Amino acid sequence: MNGPITSAQGSAGKSTIFFVNDQNNLCIREAVQEGEKNSKEKPLNYKDGYVEIANQDPECGSKDLAALAYEWGDKWSTRVYYSDKNNMIQEVCKDIPKQAVQDGSSSPKWTMGSLGQSNLDLQAVPGTSISAHINYNSGQLKVYFYPQKGT
């Protein structure tokens, strides 16, 4: 890894790191096994891979990313935000039913989120910084970036 990274707690509480590689692919490094609870040990046995959508790797236009994970109803959700090769802000999603994590019955895939398919003008300046969080007062998910237009 070289360049910015971001992280989110993945399914079943596993540490998950996201980054953009030298080929501008969105990559993931996920802990296969965590250290003992309350341990100062680092996570063990990381697994490297790509965030794939329908067997294709999203092509990023910059190295900056934002990621977050949250509980939503009966699911654990992970979202990663990035700027594509056309400087449009995009979202990839993974929603995992809690029951599937508990019984090991599911291996959900990454999907494209609705953000890039919305009517919003999500054109960013090249190399934009990206940040995301959930507002606990309203429950709204917020994504911030430097827009191409001065809005």
Tab-separated table of N, CA and C in Angstrom:
chain	number	residue	atom	x	y	z
A	1	MET	N	0.845	-1.176	0.000
A	1	MET	CA	0.000	0.000	0.000
A	1	MET	C	0.885	1.232	0.000
A	2	ASN	N	0.470	2.186	-0.775
A	2	ASN	CA	1.178	3.448	-0.803
A	2	ASN	C	0.151	4.531	-1.095
A	3	GLY	N	-0.012	5.460	-0.209
A	3	GLY	CA	-1.002	6.504	-0.402
A	3	GLY	C	-2.066	6.452	0.674
A	4	PRO	N	-3.122	7.254	0.523
A	4	PRO	CA	-4.165	7.322	1.549
A	4	PRO	C	-4.889	5.990	1.731
A	5	ILE	N	-5.294	5.740	2.965
A	5	ILE	CA	-6.134	4.590	3.275
A	5	ILE	C	-7.314	5.090	4.096
A	6	THR	N	-8.355	4.299	4.139
A	6	THR	CA	-9.473	4.560	5.037
A	6	THR	C	-9.928	3.217	5.571
A	7	SER	N	-10.653	3.226	6.662
A	7	SER	CA	-11.060	1.959	7.255
A	7	SER	C	-12.494	2.034	7.750
A	8	ALA	N	-13.075	0.867	7.911
A	8	ALA	CA	-14.403	0.727	8.494
A	8	ALA	C	-14.458	-0.635	9.155
A	9	GLN	N	-15.242	-0.742	10.198
A	9	GLN	CA	-15.410	-2.045	10.827
A	9	GLN	C	-16.283	-2.884	9.927
A	10	GLY	N	-15.746	-3.975	9.446
A	10	GLY	CA	-16.489	-4.824	8.529
A	10	GLY	C	-17.422	-5.778	9.247
A	11	SER	N	-17.962	-6.727	8.503
A	11	SER	CA	-18.905	-7.686	9.069
A	11	SER	C	-18.264	-8.473	10.200
A	12	ALA	N	-19.048	-8.815	11.178
A	12	ALA	CA	-18.610	-9.573	12.353
A	12	ALA	C	-17.492	-8.859	13.104
A	13	GLY	N	-17.416	-7.541	12.975
A	13	GLY	CA	-16.445	-6.755	13.713
A	13	GLY	C	-15.020	-6.865	13.222
A	14	LYS	N	-14.814	-7.319	12.004
A	14	LYS	CA	-13.457	-7.472	11.478
A	14	LYS	C	-12.919	-6.139	10.963
A	15	SER	N	-11.660	-5.872	11.245
A	15	SER	CA	-11.018	-4.663	10.738
A	15	SER	C	-10.919	-4.731	9.224
A	16	THR	N	-11.284	-3.654	8.551
A	16	THR	CA	-11.268	-3.610	7.094
A	16	THR	C	-10.633	-2.306	6.643
A	17	ILE	N	-9.668	-2.394	5.743
A	17	ILE	CA	-8.955	-1.230	5.213
A	17	ILE	C	-9.220	-1.151	3.718
A	18	PHE	N	-9.473	0.051	3.231
A	18	PHE	CA	-9.693	0.287	1.806
A	18	PHE	C	-8.615	1.235	1.294
A	19	PHE	N	-8.171	1.012	0.057
A	19	PHE	CA	-7.173	1.885	-0.556
A	19	PHE	C	-7.252	1.739	-2.063
A	20	VAL	N	-6.620	2.664	-2.771
A	20	VAL	CA	-6.546	2.626	-4.232
A	20	VAL	C	-5.122	2.232	-4.594
A	21	ASN	N	-4.969	1.182	-5.414
A	21	ASN	CA	-3.626	0.728	-5.782
A	21	ASN	C	-3.050	1.568	-6.932
A	22	ASP	N	-1.856	1.216	-7.371
A	22	ASP	CA	-1.179	1.977	-8.433
A	22	ASP	C	-1.882	1.879	-9.779
A	23	GLN	N	-2.759	0.885	-9.945
A	23	GLN	CA	-3.528	0.742	-11.192
A	23	GLN	C	-4.905	1.407	-11.070
A	24	ASN	N	-5.101	2.170	-9.997
A	24	ASN	CA	-6.347	2.906	-9.722
A	24	ASN	C	-7.544	2.008	-9.460
A	25	ASN	N	-7.293	0.792	-8.936
A	25	ASN	CA	-8.371	-0.111	-8.548
A	25	ASN	C	-8.680	0.071	-7.070
A	26	LEU	N	-9.938	-0.062	-6.719
A	26	LEU	CA	-10.379	0.004	-5.336
A	26	LEU	C	-10.071	-1.338	-4.674
A	27	CYS	N	-9.228	-1.323	-3.650
A	27	CYS	CA	-8.750	-2.551	-3.011
A	27	CYS	C	-9.226	-2.631	-1.567
A	28	ILE	N	-9.222	-3.852	-1.057
A	28	ILE	CA	-9.658	-4.102	0.312
A	28	ILE	C	-8.643	-5.015	0.991
A	29	ARG	N	-8.394	-4.744	2.261
A	29	ARG	CA	-7.575	-5.617	3.106
A	29	ARG	C	-8.410	-5.868	4.358
A	30	GLU	N	-8.782	-7.126	4.551
A	30	GLU	CA	-9.695	-7.464	5.640
A	30	GLU	C	-9.056	-8.475	6.576
A	31	ALA	N	-9.203	-8.236	7.878
A	31	ALA	CA	-8.691	-9.179	8.868
A	31	ALA	C	-9.527	-10.446	8.825
A	32	VAL	N	-8.873	-11.574	8.699
A	32	VAL	CA	-9.561	-12.857	8.726
A	32	VAL	C	-9.816	-13.259	10.172
A	33	GLN	N	-8.892	-12.899	11.052
A	33	GLN	CA	-8.996	-13.238	12.467
A	33	GLN	C	-8.530	-12.032	13.270
A	34	GLU	N	-9.317	-11.627	14.245
A	34	GLU	CA	-8.939	-10.520	15.115
A	34	GLU	C	-8.190	-11.057	16.329
A	35	GLY	N	-7.464	-10.173	17.008
A	35	GLY	CA	-6.839	-10.553	18.273
A	35	GLY	C	-7.910	-10.744	19.340
A	36	GLU	N	-7.521	-11.250	20.492
A	36	GLU	CA	-8.475	-11.460	21.583
A	36	GLU	C	-9.080	-10.130	22.021
A	37	LYS	N	-10.316	-10.181	22.533
A	37	LYS	CA	-10.990	-8.981	23.025
A	37	LYS	C	-10.137	-8.336	24.110
A	38	ASN	N	-10.053	-7.022	24.089
A	38	ASN	CA	-9.258	-6.226	25.025
A	38	ASN	C	-7.761	-6.474	24.887
A	39	SER	N	-7.354	-7.090	23.804
A	39	SER	CA	-5.939	-7.344	23.560
A	39	SER	C	-5.343	-6.171	22.798
A	40	LYS	N	-4.090	-5.926	23.001
A	40	LYS	CA	-3.398	-4.880	22.252
A	40	LYS	C	-2.733	-5.451	21.006
A	41	GLU	N	-3.001	-6.728	20.729
A	41	GLU	CA	-2.431	-7.366	19.548
A	41	GLU	C	-3.077	-6.816	18.287
A	42	LYS	N	-2.305	-6.782	17.231
A	42	LYS	CA	-2.866	-6.359	15.946
A	42	LYS	C	-3.722	-7.485	15.361
A	43	PRO	N	-4.666	-7.131	14.468
A	43	PRO	CA	-5.454	-8.175	13.812
A	43	PRO	C	-4.532	-9.146	13.073
A	44	LEU	N	-4.956	-10.379	13.002
A	44	LEU	CA	-4.139	-11.426	12.400
A	44	LEU	C	-4.667	-11.823	11.032
A	45	ASN	N	-3.774	-12.313	10.196
A	45	ASN	CA	-4.159	-12.938	8.930
A	45	ASN	C	-5.029	-12.059	8.040
A	46	TYR	N	-4.466	-11.008	7.537
A	46	TYR	CA	-5.202	-10.158	6.598
A	46	TYR	C	-5.352	-10.840	5.248
A	47	LYS	N	-6.481	-10.602	4.616
A	47	LYS	CA	-6.761	-11.120	3.279
A	47	LYS	C	-6.883	-9.909	2.356
A	48	ASP	N	-6.119	-9.896	1.272
A	48	ASP	CA	-6.158	-8.798	0.308
A	48	ASP	C	-7.060	-9.151	-0.858
A	49	GLY	N	-7.678	-8.143	-1.432
A	49	GLY	CA	-8.521	-8.372	-2.596
A	49	GLY	C	-8.950	-7.064	-3.223
A	50	TYR	N	-9.855	-7.169	-4.152
A	50	TYR	CA	-10.404	-6.012	-4.848
A	50	TYR	C	-11.884	-5.897	-4.529
A	51	VAL	N	-12.387	-4.677	-4.561
A	51	VAL	CA	-13.826	-4.476	-4.507
A	51	VAL	C	-14.306	-4.662	-5.934
A	52	GLU	N	-15.010	-5.765	-6.184
A	52	GLU	CA	-15.460	-6.095	-7.541
A	52	GLU	C	-16.964	-5.921	-7.647
A	53	ILE	N	-17.386	-5.333	-8.753
A	53	ILE	CA	-18.800	-5.179	-9.079
A	53	ILE	C	-19.015	-5.940	-10.378
A	54	ALA	N	-19.801	-7.013	-10.328
A	54	ALA	CA	-20.068	-7.839	-11.517
A	54	ALA	C	-18.765	-8.208	-12.228
A	55	ASN	N	-17.791	-8.700	-11.447
A	55	ASN	CA	-16.484	-9.139	-11.945
A	55	ASN	C	-15.660	-8.030	-12.586
A	56	GLN	N	-15.948	-6.787	-12.266
A	56	GLN	CA	-15.148	-5.662	-12.740
A	56	GLN	C	-14.688	-4.849	-11.539
A	57	ASP	N	-13.495	-4.299	-11.650
A	57	ASP	CA	-12.965	-3.458	-10.591
A	57	ASP	C	-13.319	-2.006	-10.890
A	58	PRO	N	-13.962	-1.299	-9.944
A	58	PRO	CA	-14.199	0.130	-10.175
A	58	PRO	C	-12.875	0.854	-10.397
A	59	GLU	N	-12.828	1.730	-11.390
A	59	GLU	CA	-11.611	2.495	-11.671
A	59	GLU	C	-11.717	3.860	-11.004
A	60	CYS	N	-10.770	4.139	-10.131
A	60	CYS	CA	-10.787	5.374	-9.353
A	60	CYS	C	-10.009	6.470	-10.067
A	61	GLY	N	-10.467	7.698	-9.907
A	61	GLY	CA	-9.799	8.844	-10.511
A	61	GLY	C	-8.846	9.540	-9.563
A	62	SER	N	-8.903	9.194	-8.275
A	62	SER	CA	-7.981	9.749	-7.290
A	62	SER	C	-7.759	8.699	-6.208
A	63	LYS	N	-6.831	8.963	-5.326
A	63	LYS	CA	-6.491	7.998	-4.279
A	63	LYS	C	-7.348	8.160	-3.027
A	64	ASP	N	-8.060	9.268	-2.885
A	64	ASP	CA	-8.798	9.524	-1.659
A	64	ASP	C	-10.110	8.748	-1.628
A	65	LEU	N	-10.469	8.258	-0.444
A	65	LEU	CA	-11.682	7.470	-0.236
A	65	LEU	C	-12.315	7.867	1.087
A	66	ALA	N	-13.569	7.508	1.239
A	66	ALA	CA	-14.230	7.569	2.542
A	66	ALA	C	-14.975	6.254	2.714
A	67	ALA	N	-14.964	5.721	3.920
A	67	ALA	CA	-15.672	4.465	4.187
A	67	ALA	C	-16.366	4.568	5.530
A	68	LEU	N	-17.483	3.886	5.638
A	68	LEU	CA	-18.148	3.780	6.924
A	68	LEU	C	-18.941	2.491	6.988
A	69	ALA	N	-19.177	2.053	8.203
A	69	ALA	CA	-19.978	0.852	8.438
A	69	ALA	C	-20.988	1.194	9.521
A	70	TYR	N	-22.171	0.624	9.400
A	70	TYR	CA	-23.218	0.925	10.369
A	70	TYR	C	-24.235	-0.210	10.403
A	71	GLU	N	-24.993	-0.231	11.480
A	71	GLU	CA	-26.059	-1.208	11.643
A	71	GLU	C	-27.343	-0.586	11.116
A	72	TRP	N	-28.049	-1.326	10.277
A	72	TRP	CA	-29.273	-0.822	9.665
A	72	TRP	C	-30.311	-1.929	9.706
A	73	GLY	N	-31.247	-1.833	10.637
A	73	GLY	CA	-32.251	-2.882	10.785
A	73	GLY	C	-31.601	-4.209	11.122
A	74	ASP	N	-31.864	-5.223	10.311
A	74	ASP	CA	-31.293	-6.550	10.548
A	74	ASP	C	-30.024	-6.792	9.740
A	75	LYS	N	-29.376	-5.699	9.289
A	75	LYS	CA	-28.174	-5.823	8.448
A	75	LYS	C	-27.025	-4.996	9.005
A	76	TRP	N	-25.820	-5.403	8.613
A	76	TRP	CA	-24.636	-4.577	8.771
A	76	TRP	C	-24.302	-4.070	7.381
A	77	SER	N	-24.112	-2.787	7.272
A	77	SER	CA	-23.867	-2.170	5.971
A	77	SER	C	-22.504	-1.507	5.945
A	78	THR	N	-21.831	-1.623	4.815
A	78	THR	CA	-20.556	-0.944	4.579
A	78	THR	C	-20.705	-0.131	3.307
A	79	ARG	N	-20.216	1.106	3.340
A	79	ARG	CA	-20.246	1.990	2.180
A	79	ARG	C	-18.844	2.555	1.964
A	80	VAL	N	-18.432	2.602	0.704
A	80	VAL	CA	-17.152	3.222	0.336
A	80	VAL	C	-17.448	4.235	-0.756
A	81	TYR	N	-16.912	5.439	-0.602
A	81	TYR	CA	-17.119	6.532	-1.554
A	81	TYR	C	-15.793	6.876	-2.204
A	82	TYR	N	-15.830	7.073	-3.521
A	82	TYR	CA	-14.622	7.374	-4.276
A	82	TYR	C	-14.979	8.238	-5.474
A	83	SER	N	-13.964	8.822	-6.075
A	83	SER	CA	-14.120	9.601	-7.298
A	83	SER	C	-13.690	8.712	-8.459
A	84	ASP	N	-14.575	8.538	-9.462
A	84	ASP	CA	-14.230	7.665	-10.586
A	84	ASP	C	-13.337	8.390	-11.592
A	85	LYS	N	-13.003	7.717	-12.695
A	85	LYS	CA	-12.070	8.299	-13.673
A	85	LYS	C	-12.620	9.556	-14.333
A	86	ASN	N	-13.946	9.793	-14.223
A	86	ASN	CA	-14.559	11.021	-14.748
A	86	ASN	C	-14.809	12.043	-13.650
A	87	ASN	N	-14.227	11.815	-12.477
A	87	ASN	CA	-14.358	12.689	-11.308
A	87	ASN	C	-15.777	12.763	-10.759
A	88	MET	N	-16.567	11.722	-11.004
A	88	MET	CA	-17.906	11.633	-10.422
A	88	MET	C	-17.806	10.849	-9.112
A	89	ILE	N	-18.477	11.324	-8.081
A	89	ILE	CA	-18.475	10.614	-6.807
A	89	ILE	C	-19.360	9.376	-6.937
A	90	GLN	N	-18.806	8.241	-6.548
A	90	GLN	CA	-19.500	6.961	-6.643
A	90	GLN	C	-19.553	6.296	-5.270
A	91	GLU	N	-20.446	5.331	-5.147
A	91	GLU	CA	-20.650	4.610	-3.896
A	91	GLU	C	-20.694	3.110	-4.190
A	92	VAL	N	-19.943	2.327	-3.427
A	92	VAL	CA	-20.084	0.877	-3.478
A	92	VAL	C	-20.593	0.414	-2.117
A	93	CYS	N	-21.416	-0.635	-2.137
A	93	CYS	CA	-22.137	-1.061	-0.940
A	93	CYS	C	-22.016	-2.558	-0.715
A	94	LYS	N	-22.025	-2.919	0.546
A	94	LYS	CA	-22.164	-4.326	0.921
A	94	LYS	C	-23.098	-4.366	2.127
A	95	ASP	N	-24.213	-5.070	1.972
A	95	ASP	CA	-25.187	-5.237	3.045
A	95	ASP	C	-25.226	-6.707	3.430
A	96	ILE	N	-24.995	-6.974	4.705
A	96	ILE	CA	-24.898	-8.349	5.181
A	96	ILE	C	-25.950	-8.585	6.262
A	97	PRO	N	-26.873	-9.523	6.038
A	97	PRO	CA	-27.839	-9.848	7.091
A	97	PRO	C	-27.110	-10.364	8.335
A	98	LYS	N	-27.509	-9.875	9.498
A	98	LYS	CA	-26.859	-10.299	10.742
A	98	LYS	C	-26.924	-11.816	10.918
A	99	GLN	N	-28.054	-12.401	10.593
A	99	GLN	CA	-28.213	-13.847	10.748
A	99	GLN	C	-27.214	-14.601	9.871
A	100	ALA	N	-26.955	-14.098	8.683
A	100	ALA	CA	-26.010	-14.754	7.775
A	100	ALA	C	-24.597	-14.730	8.342
A	101	VAL	N	-24.241	-13.649	9.033
A	101	VAL	CA	-22.919	-13.577	9.657
A	101	VAL	C	-22.841	-14.570	10.809
A	102	GLN	N	-23.903	-14.638	11.586
A	102	GLN	CA	-23.907	-15.529	12.751
A	102	GLN	C	-23.820	-16.996	12.359
A	103	ASP	N	-24.522	-17.390	11.298
A	103	ASP	CA	-24.491	-18.804	10.912
A	103	ASP	C	-23.551	-19.106	9.746
A	104	GLY	N	-22.864	-18.082	9.230
A	104	GLY	CA	-21.888	-18.282	8.163
A	104	GLY	C	-22.483	-18.694	6.837
A	105	SER	N	-23.748	-18.345	6.598
A	105	SER	CA	-24.444	-18.837	5.407
A	105	SER	C	-24.379	-17.915	4.199
A	106	SER	N	-23.775	-16.748	4.337
A	106	SER	CA	-23.841	-15.798	3.227
A	106	SER	C	-22.475	-15.227	2.906
A	107	SER	N	-22.266	-14.973	1.647
A	107	SER	CA	-21.069	-14.286	1.186
A	107	SER	C	-21.517	-13.191	0.225
A	108	PRO	N	-22.045	-12.096	0.760
A	108	PRO	CA	-22.608	-11.057	-0.104
A	108	PRO	C	-21.556	-10.390	-0.982
A	109	LYS	N	-22.006	-9.893	-2.087
A	109	LYS	CA	-21.142	-9.219	-3.057
A	109	LYS	C	-21.264	-7.706	-2.895
A	110	TRP	N	-20.269	-7.008	-3.402
A	110	TRP	CA	-20.327	-5.554	-3.480
A	110	TRP	C	-21.261	-5.165	-4.618
A	111	THR	N	-22.012	-4.089	-4.423
A	111	THR	CA	-22.889	-3.555	-5.464
A	111	THR	C	-22.645	-2.059	-5.602
A	112	MET	N	-22.990	-1.514	-6.762
A	112	MET	CA	-22.924	-0.063	-6.938
A	112	MET	C	-24.081	0.554	-6.169
A	113	GLY	N	-23.797	1.636	-5.475
A	113	GLY	CA	-24.836	2.334	-4.738
A	113	GLY	C	-25.620	3.266	-5.637
A	114	SER	N	-26.666	3.824	-5.096
A	114	SER	CA	-27.540	4.705	-5.873
A	114	SER	C	-26.996	6.120	-5.988
A	115	LEU	N	-25.973	6.460	-5.230
A	115	LEU	CA	-25.464	7.832	-5.234
A	115	LEU	C	-25.065	8.299	-6.627
A	116	GLY	N	-24.281	7.518	-7.343
A	116	GLY	CA	-23.820	7.905	-8.673
A	116	GLY	C	-24.898	7.850	-9.737
A	117	GLN	N	-26.026	7.243	-9.408
A	117	GLN	CA	-27.130	7.135	-10.357
A	117	GLN	C	-28.234	8.148	-10.057
A	118	SER	N	-27.988	9.024	-9.097
A	118	SER	CA	-29.003	10.002	-8.707
A	118	SER	C	-28.989	11.195	-9.664
A	119	ASN	N	-29.922	12.088	-9.479
A	119	ASN	CA	-29.993	13.311	-10.282
A	119	ASN	C	-29.108	14.412	-9.720
A	120	LEU	N	-28.382	14.122	-8.668
A	120	LEU	CA	-27.507	15.119	-8.057
A	120	LEU	C	-26.278	15.359	-8.927
A	121	ASP	N	-25.764	16.573	-8.880
A	121	ASP	CA	-24.523	16.888	-9.591
A	121	ASP	C	-23.364	16.499	-8.682
A	122	LEU	N	-22.760	15.368	-8.951
A	122	LEU	CA	-21.696	14.840	-8.110
A	122	LEU	C	-20.337	14.908	-8.784
A	123	GLN	N	-20.176	15.871	-9.697
A	123	GLN	CA	-18.898	16.088	-10.375
A	123	GLN	C	-17.951	16.771	-9.390
A	124	ALA	N	-16.813	16.152	-9.148
A	124	ALA	CA	-15.839	16.677	-8.192
A	124	ALA	C	-14.640	17.267	-8.917
A	125	VAL	N	-13.913	18.130	-8.217
A	125	VAL	CA	-12.658	18.621	-8.780
A	125	VAL	C	-11.678	17.444	-8.791
A	126	PRO	N	-10.785	17.376	-9.770
A	126	PRO	CA	-9.809	16.282	-9.809
A	126	PRO	C	-9.001	16.213	-8.510
A	127	GLY	N	-8.843	15.014	-7.984
A	127	GLY	CA	-8.068	14.812	-6.763
A	127	GLY	C	-8.783	15.224	-5.490
A	128	THR	N	-10.099	15.365	-5.536
A	128	THR	CA	-10.857	15.827	-4.374
A	128	THR	C	-10.625	14.970	-3.135
A	129	SER	N	-10.729	15.590	-1.982
A	129	SER	CA	-10.807	14.853	-0.726
A	129	SER	C	-12.258	14.439	-0.534
A	130	ILE	N	-12.477	13.322	0.143
A	130	ILE	CA	-13.821	12.810	0.374
A	130	ILE	C	-13.938	12.430	1.847
A	131	SER	N	-15.086	12.741	2.440
A	131	SER	CA	-15.355	12.380	3.823
A	131	SER	C	-16.817	11.960	3.940
A	132	ALA	N	-17.106	11.058	4.859
A	132	ALA	CA	-18.488	10.606	5.059
A	132	ALA	C	-18.714	10.305	6.534
A	133	HIS	N	-19.934	10.547	6.980
A	133	HIS	CA	-20.335	10.177	8.336
A	133	HIS	C	-21.852	10.058	8.401
A	134	ILE	N	-22.334	9.511	9.494
A	134	ILE	CA	-23.769	9.444	9.743
A	134	ILE	C	-24.085	10.438	10.844
A	135	ASN	N	-25.051	11.311	10.584
A	135	ASN	CA	-25.495	12.277	11.574
A	135	ASN	C	-26.409	11.549	12.557
A	136	TYR	N	-25.989	11.463	13.811
A	136	TYR	CA	-26.765	10.699	14.786
A	136	TYR	C	-28.069	11.381	15.173
A	137	ASN	N	-28.174	12.699	15.007
A	137	ASN	CA	-29.434	13.382	15.303
A	137	ASN	C	-30.495	13.065	14.264
A	138	SER	N	-30.111	13.046	12.990
A	138	SER	CA	-31.091	12.842	11.918
A	138	SER	C	-31.047	11.436	11.318
A	139	GLY	N	-29.954	10.698	11.543
A	139	GLY	CA	-29.802	9.387	10.927
A	139	GLY	C	-29.387	9.460	9.467
A	140	GLN	N	-29.132	10.669	8.971
A	140	GLN	CA	-28.751	10.834	7.567
A	140	GLN	C	-27.276	10.519	7.355
A	141	LEU	N	-27.005	9.863	6.244
A	141	LEU	CA	-25.641	9.603	5.824
A	141	LEU	C	-25.182	10.807	5.006
A	142	LYS	N	-24.050	11.376	5.357
A	142	LYS	CA	-23.544	12.583	4.694
A	142	LYS	C	-22.218	12.275	4.007
A	143	VAL	N	-22.073	12.751	2.764
A	143	VAL	CA	-20.832	12.594	2.004
A	143	VAL	C	-20.380	13.983	1.582
A	144	TYR	N	-19.111	14.288	1.836
A	144	TYR	CA	-18.562	15.602	1.518
A	144	TYR	C	-17.406	15.459	0.536
A	145	PHE	N	-17.306	16.409	-0.391
A	145	PHE	CA	-16.221	16.453	-1.371
A	145	PHE	C	-16.175	17.864	-1.937
A	146	TYR	N	-15.128	18.164	-2.707
A	146	TYR	CA	-15.027	19.466	-3.368
A	146	TYR	C	-15.702	19.369	-4.728
A	147	PRO	N	-16.839	20.065	-4.913
A	147	PRO	CA	-17.561	19.971	-6.186
A	147	PRO	C	-16.875	20.754	-7.296
A	148	GLN	N	-17.109	20.313	-8.534
A	148	GLN	CA	-16.565	20.996	-9.709
A	148	GLN	C	-17.121	22.412	-9.797
A	149	LYS	N	-18.424	22.530	-9.559
A	149	LYS	CA	-19.057	23.845	-9.547
A	149	LYS	C	-18.987	24.380	-8.137
A	150	GLY	N	-19.005	25.666	-7.981
A	150	GLY	CA	-18.845	26.297	-6.678
A	150	GLY	C	-20.042	26.174	-5.762
A	151	THR	N	-20.659	25.008	-5.674
A	151	THR	CA	-21.830	24.844	-4.801
A	151	THR	C	-21.483	24.121	-3.536
